[in-house]
PDB file of C-alpha atoms in Angstrom:
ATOM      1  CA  UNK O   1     -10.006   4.947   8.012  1.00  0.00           C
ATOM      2  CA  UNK O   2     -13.132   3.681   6.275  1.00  0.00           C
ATOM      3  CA  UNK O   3     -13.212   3.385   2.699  1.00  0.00           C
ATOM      4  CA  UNK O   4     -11.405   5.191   0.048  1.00  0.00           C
ATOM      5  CA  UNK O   5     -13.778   7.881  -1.746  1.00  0.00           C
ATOM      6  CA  UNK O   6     -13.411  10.425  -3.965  1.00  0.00           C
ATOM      7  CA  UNK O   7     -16.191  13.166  -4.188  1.00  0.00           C
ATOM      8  CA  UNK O   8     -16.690  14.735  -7.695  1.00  0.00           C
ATOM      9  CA  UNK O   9     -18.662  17.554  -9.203  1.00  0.00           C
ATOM     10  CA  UNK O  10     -20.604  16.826 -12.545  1.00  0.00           C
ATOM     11  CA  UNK O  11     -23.386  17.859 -14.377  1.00  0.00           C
ATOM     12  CA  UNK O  12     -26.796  15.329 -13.987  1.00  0.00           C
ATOM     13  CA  UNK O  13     -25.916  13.869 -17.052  1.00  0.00           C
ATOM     14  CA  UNK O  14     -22.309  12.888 -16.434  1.00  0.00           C
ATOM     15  CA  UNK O  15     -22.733   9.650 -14.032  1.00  0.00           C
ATOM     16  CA  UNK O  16     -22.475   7.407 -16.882  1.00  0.00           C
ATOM     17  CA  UNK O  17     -18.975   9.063 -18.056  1.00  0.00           C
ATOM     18  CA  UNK O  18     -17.765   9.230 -14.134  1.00  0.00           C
ATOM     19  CA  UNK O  19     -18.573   5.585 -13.960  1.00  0.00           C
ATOM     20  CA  UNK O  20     -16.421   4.979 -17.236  1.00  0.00           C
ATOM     21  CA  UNK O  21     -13.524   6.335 -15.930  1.00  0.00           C
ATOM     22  CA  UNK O  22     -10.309   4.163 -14.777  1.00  0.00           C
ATOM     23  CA  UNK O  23      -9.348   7.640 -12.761  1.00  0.00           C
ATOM     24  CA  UNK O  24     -12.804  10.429 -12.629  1.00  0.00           C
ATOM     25  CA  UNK O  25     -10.239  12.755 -10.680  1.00  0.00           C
ATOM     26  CA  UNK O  26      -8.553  13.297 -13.805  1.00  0.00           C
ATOM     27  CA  UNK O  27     -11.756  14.352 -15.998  1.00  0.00           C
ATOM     28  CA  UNK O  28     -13.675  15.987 -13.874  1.00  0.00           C
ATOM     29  CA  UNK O  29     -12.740  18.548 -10.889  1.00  0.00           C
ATOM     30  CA  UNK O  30     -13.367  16.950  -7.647  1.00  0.00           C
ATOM     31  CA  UNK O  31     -11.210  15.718  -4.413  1.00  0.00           C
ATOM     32  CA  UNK O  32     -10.364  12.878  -1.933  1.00  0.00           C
ATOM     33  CA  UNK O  33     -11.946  12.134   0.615  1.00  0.00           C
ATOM     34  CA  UNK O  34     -10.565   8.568   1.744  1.00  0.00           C
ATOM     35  CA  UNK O  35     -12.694   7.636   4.929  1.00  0.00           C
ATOM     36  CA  UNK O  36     -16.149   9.272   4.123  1.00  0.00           C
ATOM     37  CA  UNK O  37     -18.749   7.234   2.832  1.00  0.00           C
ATOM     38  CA  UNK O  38     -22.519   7.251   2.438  1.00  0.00           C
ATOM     39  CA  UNK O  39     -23.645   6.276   6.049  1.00  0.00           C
ATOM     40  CA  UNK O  40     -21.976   9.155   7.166  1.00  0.00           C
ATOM     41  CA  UNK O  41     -22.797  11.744   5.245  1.00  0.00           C
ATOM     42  CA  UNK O  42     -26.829  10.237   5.457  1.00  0.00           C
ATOM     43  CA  UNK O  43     -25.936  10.899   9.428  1.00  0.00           C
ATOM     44  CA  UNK O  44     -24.792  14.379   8.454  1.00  0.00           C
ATOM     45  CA  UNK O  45     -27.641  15.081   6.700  1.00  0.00           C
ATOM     46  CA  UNK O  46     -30.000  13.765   9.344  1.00  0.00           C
ATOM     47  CA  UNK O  47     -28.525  16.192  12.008  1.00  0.00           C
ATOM     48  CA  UNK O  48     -29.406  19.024   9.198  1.00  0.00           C
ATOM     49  CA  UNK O  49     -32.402  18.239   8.475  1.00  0.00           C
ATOM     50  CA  UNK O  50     -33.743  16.804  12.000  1.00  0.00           C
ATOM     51  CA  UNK O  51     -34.825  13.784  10.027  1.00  0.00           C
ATOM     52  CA  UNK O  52     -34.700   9.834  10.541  1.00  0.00           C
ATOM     53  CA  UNK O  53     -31.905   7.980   9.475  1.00  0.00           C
ATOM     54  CA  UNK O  54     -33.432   5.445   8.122  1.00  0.00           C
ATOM     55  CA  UNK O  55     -35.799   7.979   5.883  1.00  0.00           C
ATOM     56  CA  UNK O  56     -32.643   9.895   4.701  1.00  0.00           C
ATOM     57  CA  UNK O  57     -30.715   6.594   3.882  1.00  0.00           C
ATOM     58  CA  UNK O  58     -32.802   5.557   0.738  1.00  0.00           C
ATOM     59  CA  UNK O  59     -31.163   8.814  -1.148  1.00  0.00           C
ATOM     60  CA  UNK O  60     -27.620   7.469  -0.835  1.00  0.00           C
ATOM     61  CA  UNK O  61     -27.725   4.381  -2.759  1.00  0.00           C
ATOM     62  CA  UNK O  62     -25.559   3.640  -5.484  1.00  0.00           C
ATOM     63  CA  UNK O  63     -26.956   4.820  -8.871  1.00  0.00           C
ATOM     64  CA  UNK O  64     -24.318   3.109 -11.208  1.00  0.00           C
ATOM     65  CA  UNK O  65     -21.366   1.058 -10.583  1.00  0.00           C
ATOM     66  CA  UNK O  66     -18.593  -0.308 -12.466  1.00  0.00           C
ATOM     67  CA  UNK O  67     -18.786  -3.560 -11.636  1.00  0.00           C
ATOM     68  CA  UNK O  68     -20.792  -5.520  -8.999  1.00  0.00           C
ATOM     69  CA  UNK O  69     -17.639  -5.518  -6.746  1.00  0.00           C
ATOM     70  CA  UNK O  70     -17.786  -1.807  -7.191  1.00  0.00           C
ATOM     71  CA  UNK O  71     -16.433   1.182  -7.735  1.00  0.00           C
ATOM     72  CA  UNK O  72     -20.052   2.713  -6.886  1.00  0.00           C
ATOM     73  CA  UNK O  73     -21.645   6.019  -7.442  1.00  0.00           C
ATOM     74  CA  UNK O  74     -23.602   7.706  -5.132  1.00  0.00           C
ATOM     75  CA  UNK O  75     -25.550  11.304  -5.943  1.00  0.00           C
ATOM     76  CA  UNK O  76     -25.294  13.201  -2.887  1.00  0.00           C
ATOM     77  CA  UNK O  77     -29.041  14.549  -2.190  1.00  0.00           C
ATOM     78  CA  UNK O  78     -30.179  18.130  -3.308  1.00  0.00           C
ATOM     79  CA  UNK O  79     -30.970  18.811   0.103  1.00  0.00           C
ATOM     80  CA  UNK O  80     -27.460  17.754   1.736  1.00  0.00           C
ATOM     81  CA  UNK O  81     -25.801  20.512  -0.808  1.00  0.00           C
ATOM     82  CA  UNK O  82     -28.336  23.517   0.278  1.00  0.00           C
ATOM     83  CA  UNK O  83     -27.560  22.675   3.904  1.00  0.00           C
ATOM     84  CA  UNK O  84     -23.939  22.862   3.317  1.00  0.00           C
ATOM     85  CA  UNK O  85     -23.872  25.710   1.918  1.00  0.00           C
ATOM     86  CA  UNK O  86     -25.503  27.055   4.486  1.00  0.00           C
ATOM     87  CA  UNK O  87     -22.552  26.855   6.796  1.00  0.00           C
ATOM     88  CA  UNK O  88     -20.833  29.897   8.099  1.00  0.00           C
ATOM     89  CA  UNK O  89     -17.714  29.285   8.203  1.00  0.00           C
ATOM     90  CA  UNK O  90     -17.784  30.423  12.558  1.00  0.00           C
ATOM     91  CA  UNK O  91     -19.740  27.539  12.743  1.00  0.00           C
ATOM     92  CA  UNK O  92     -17.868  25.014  10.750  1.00  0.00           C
ATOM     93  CA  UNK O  93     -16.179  23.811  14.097  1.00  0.00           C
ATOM     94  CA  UNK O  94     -19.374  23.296  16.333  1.00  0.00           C
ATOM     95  CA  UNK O  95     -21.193  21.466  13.396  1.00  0.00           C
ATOM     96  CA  UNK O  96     -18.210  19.418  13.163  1.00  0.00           C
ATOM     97  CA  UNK O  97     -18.139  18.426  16.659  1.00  0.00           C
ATOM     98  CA  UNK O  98     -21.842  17.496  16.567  1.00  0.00           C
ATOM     99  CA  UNK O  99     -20.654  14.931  13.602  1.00  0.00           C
ATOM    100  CA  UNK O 100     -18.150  13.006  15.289  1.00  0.00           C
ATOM    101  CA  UNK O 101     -20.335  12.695  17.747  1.00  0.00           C
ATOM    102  CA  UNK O 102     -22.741  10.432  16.331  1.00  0.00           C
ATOM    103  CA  UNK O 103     -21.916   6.704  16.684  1.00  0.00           C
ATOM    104  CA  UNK O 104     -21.163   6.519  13.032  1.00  0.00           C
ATOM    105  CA  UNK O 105     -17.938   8.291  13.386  1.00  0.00           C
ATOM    106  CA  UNK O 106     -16.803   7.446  16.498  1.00  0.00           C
ATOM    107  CA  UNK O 107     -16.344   3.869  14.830  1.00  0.00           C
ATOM    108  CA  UNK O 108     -14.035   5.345  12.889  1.00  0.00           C
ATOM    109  CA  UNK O 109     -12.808   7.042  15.625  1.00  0.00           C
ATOM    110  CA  UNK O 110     -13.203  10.673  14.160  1.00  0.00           C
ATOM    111  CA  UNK O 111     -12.217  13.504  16.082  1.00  0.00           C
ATOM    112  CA  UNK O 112     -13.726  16.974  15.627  1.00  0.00           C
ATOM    113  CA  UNK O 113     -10.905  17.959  13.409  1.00  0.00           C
ATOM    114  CA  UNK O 114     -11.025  15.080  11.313  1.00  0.00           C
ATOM    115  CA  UNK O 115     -14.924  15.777  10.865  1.00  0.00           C
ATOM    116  CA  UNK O 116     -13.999  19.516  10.646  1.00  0.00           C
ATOM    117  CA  UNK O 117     -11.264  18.282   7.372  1.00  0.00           C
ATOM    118  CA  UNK O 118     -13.828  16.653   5.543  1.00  0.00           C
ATOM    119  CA  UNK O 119     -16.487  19.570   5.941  1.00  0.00           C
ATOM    120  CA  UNK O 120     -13.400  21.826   4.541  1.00  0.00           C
ATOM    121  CA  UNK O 121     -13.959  19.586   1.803  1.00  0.00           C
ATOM    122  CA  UNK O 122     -17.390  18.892   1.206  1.00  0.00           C
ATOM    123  CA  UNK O 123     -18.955  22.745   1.755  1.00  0.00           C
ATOM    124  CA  UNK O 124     -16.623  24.558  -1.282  1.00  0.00           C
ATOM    125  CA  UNK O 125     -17.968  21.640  -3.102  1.00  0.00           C
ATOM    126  CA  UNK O 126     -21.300  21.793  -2.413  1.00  0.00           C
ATOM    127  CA  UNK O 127     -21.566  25.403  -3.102  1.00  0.00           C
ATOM    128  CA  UNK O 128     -19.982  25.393  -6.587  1.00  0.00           C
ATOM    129  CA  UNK O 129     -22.756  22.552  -7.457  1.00  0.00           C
ATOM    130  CA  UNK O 130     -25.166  24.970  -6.323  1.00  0.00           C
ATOM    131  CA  UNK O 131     -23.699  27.115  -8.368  1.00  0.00           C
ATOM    132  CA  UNK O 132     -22.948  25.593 -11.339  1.00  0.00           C
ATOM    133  CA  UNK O 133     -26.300  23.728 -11.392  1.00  0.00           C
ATOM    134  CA  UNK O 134     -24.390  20.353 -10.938  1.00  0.00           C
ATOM    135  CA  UNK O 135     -24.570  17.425  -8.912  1.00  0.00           C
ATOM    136  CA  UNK O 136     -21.906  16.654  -6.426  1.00  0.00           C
ATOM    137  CA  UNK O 137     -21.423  12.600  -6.454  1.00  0.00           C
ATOM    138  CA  UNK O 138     -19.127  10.105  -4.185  1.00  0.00           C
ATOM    139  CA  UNK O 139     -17.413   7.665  -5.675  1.00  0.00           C
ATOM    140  CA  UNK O 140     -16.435   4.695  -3.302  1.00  0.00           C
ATOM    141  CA  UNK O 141     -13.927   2.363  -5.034  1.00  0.00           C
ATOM    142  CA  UNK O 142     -12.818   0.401  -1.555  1.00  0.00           C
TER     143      UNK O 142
END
């Protein structure tokens, strides 16, 4: 199912210490999320904010890596976390559905549940960065 990804909360300052890490799960607080990687959460994004893919793709390039085979880090976009948390959880379902629509998961062959899993994942996350005042990264080490 795609590529193996873990997402994890930092502060702004912390991608050079994620990036340092053999295993960031075990500094910093964060979860899997094996299958998800930054096409489609650009695709999520660009449902939210009724923009062009190819404009939203530019903020989800790596902005370290470990190696140049990888693992790389990606800073989710400001944005993508207010429109998360924006979710009600009543329509956690529908936006899910919308997002396995798109061509970019049916590759994968996602099912509204397994886009519904991964937004169970991603919107406490994004909210506590809100919170917090810290940035919410993917790390893609496959």
């Amino acid at each position: 199912m795609g590529s193996a990804a873990d997402l994890i909360l930092a502060a702004p300052n912390e991608a050079s210490s994620i990036v340092a890490c053999d295993y960031p799960l075990g500094a910093f607080k964060g979860v899997n999320v094996d299958g998800l990687d930054p096409l489609k959460l650009a695709v999520l994004h660009s449902l939210f904010a009724a923009r062009a893919l190819p404009d939203i793709l530019r903020d989800y390039q790596p902005i370290a890596q470990a190696s140049p085979s990888g693992p790389w880090l990606v800073r989710l976009p400001h944005e993508l976390l207010v429109l998360l948390g924006k979710i009600a959880p009543p329509d956690q379902p529908s936006v899910a559905a919308q997002w396995s629509a798109t061509d970019q998961a049916k590759e994968e062959a996602w099912s509204p549940e397994d886009a519904d899993q991964f937004l169970g994942r991603l919107i406490p996350f994004a909210q506590t960065a809100a919170f917090e005042g810290k940035d919410l990264y993917l790390w893609i080490y496959n």
